[in-house]
Tab-separated table of C-alpha atoms in Angstrom:
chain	number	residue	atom	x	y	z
A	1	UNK	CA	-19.099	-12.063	-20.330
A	2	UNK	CA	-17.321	-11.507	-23.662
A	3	UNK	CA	-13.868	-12.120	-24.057
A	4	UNK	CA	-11.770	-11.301	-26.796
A	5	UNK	CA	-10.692	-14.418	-27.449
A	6	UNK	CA	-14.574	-15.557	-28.458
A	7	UNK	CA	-13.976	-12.559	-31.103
A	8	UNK	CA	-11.388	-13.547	-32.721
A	9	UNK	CA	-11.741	-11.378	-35.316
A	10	UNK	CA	-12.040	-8.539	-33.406
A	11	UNK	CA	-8.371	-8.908	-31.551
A	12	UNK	CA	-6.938	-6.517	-33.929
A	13	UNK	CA	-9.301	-4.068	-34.107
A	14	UNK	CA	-9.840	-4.295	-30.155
A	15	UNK	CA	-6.469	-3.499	-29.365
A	16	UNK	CA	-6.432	-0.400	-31.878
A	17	UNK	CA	-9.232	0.778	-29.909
A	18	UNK	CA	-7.599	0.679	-26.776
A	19	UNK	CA	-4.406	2.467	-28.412
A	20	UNK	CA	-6.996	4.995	-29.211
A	21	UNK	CA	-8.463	5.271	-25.429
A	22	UNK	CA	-4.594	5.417	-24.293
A	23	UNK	CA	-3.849	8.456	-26.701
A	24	UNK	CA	-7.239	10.345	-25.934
A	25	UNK	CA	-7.047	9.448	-22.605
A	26	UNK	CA	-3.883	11.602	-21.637
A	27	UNK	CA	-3.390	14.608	-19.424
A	28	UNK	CA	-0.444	16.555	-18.445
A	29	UNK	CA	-1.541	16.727	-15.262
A	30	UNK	CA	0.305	14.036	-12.653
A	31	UNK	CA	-2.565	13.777	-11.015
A	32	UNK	CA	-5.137	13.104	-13.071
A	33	UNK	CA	-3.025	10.958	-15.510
A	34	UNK	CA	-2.915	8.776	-12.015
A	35	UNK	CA	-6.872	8.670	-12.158
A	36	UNK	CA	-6.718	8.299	-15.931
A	37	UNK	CA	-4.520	5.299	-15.721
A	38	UNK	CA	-6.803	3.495	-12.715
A	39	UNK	CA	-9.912	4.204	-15.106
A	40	UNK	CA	-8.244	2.626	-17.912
A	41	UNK	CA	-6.770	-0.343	-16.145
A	42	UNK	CA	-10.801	-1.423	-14.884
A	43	UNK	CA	-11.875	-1.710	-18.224
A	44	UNK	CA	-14.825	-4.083	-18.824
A	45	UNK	CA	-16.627	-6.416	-22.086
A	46	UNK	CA	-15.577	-3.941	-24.237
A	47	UNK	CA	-18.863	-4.863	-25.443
A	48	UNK	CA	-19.818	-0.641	-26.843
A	49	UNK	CA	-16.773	-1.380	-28.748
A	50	UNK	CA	-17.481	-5.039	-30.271
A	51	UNK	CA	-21.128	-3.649	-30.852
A	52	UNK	CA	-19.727	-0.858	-32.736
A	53	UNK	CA	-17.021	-2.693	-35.177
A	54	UNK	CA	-19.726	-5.096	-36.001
A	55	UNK	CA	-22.181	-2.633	-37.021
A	56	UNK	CA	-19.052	-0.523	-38.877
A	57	UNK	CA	-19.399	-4.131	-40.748
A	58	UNK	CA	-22.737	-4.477	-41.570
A	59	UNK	CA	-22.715	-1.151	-44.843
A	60	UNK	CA	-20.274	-4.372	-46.282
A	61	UNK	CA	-17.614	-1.904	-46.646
A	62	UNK	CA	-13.982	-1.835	-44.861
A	63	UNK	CA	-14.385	1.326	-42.315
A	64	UNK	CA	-11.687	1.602	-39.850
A	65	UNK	CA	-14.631	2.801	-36.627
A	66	UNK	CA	-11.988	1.967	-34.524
A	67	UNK	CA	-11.496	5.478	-33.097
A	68	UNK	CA	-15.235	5.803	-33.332
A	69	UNK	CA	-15.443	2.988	-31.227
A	70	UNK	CA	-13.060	3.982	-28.739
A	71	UNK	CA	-14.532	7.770	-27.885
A	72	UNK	CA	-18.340	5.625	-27.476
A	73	UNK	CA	-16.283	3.842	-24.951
A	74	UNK	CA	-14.553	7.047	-23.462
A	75	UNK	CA	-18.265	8.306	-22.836
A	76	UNK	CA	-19.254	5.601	-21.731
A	77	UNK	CA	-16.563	5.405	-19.257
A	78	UNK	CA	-17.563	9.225	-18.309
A	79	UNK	CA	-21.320	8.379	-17.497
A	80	UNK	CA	-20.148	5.817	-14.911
A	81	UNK	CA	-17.651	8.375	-13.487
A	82	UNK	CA	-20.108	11.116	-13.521
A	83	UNK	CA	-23.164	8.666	-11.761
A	84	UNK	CA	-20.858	7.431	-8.670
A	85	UNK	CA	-19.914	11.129	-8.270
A	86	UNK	CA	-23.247	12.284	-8.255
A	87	UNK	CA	-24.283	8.791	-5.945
A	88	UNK	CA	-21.441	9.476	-4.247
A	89	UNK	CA	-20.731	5.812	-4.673
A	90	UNK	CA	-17.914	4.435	-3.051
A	91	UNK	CA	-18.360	1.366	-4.931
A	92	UNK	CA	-19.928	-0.125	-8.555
A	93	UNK	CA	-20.832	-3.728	-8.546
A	94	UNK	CA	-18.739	-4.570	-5.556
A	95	UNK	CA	-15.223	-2.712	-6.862
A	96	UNK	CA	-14.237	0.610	-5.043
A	97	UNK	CA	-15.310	3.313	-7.524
């Protein structure tokens, strides 16, 4: 498991990403900002997102893929959503999906 703490050099970057999921990730909807917020809170690695900033790094050039990063996560986090609906999965890996 990957913590942010093994990347240091990542925590900045990391956390911009999530302030990008936060701002994408809002609805004006009670409801489904409920959901939204419940989604957000299980968040995993990150690892889509680590993977991404590092290869952002590898031209040798300083790109901001932070935002990049966080909509690979978004869909990411959409394709899990999407399989337990279509599973009708009450749970993924042993948390209540």
């Amino acid at each position: 498991m990957i913590n942010i703490e093994d990347v240091p050099r990542f925590e900045t970057e990391l956390q911009m990403v999530n302030t990008h999921i936060e701002r994408l990730c809002r609805s004006n909807s009670e409801s489904m900002q409920k959901m939204l917020d419940w989604v957000l809170n299980a968040r995993g690695k990150q690892i889509r997102p680590i993977l991404t900033l590092l290869c952002a790094r590898l031209k040798g050039k300083a790109v901001d893929a932070t935002e990049v990063a966080a909509v690979i996560e978004i869909c990411h986090t959409a394709s899990l959503i999407h399989d337990d609906i279509i599973d009708e999965a009450d749970t993924r890996r042993g948390v209540k999906s």
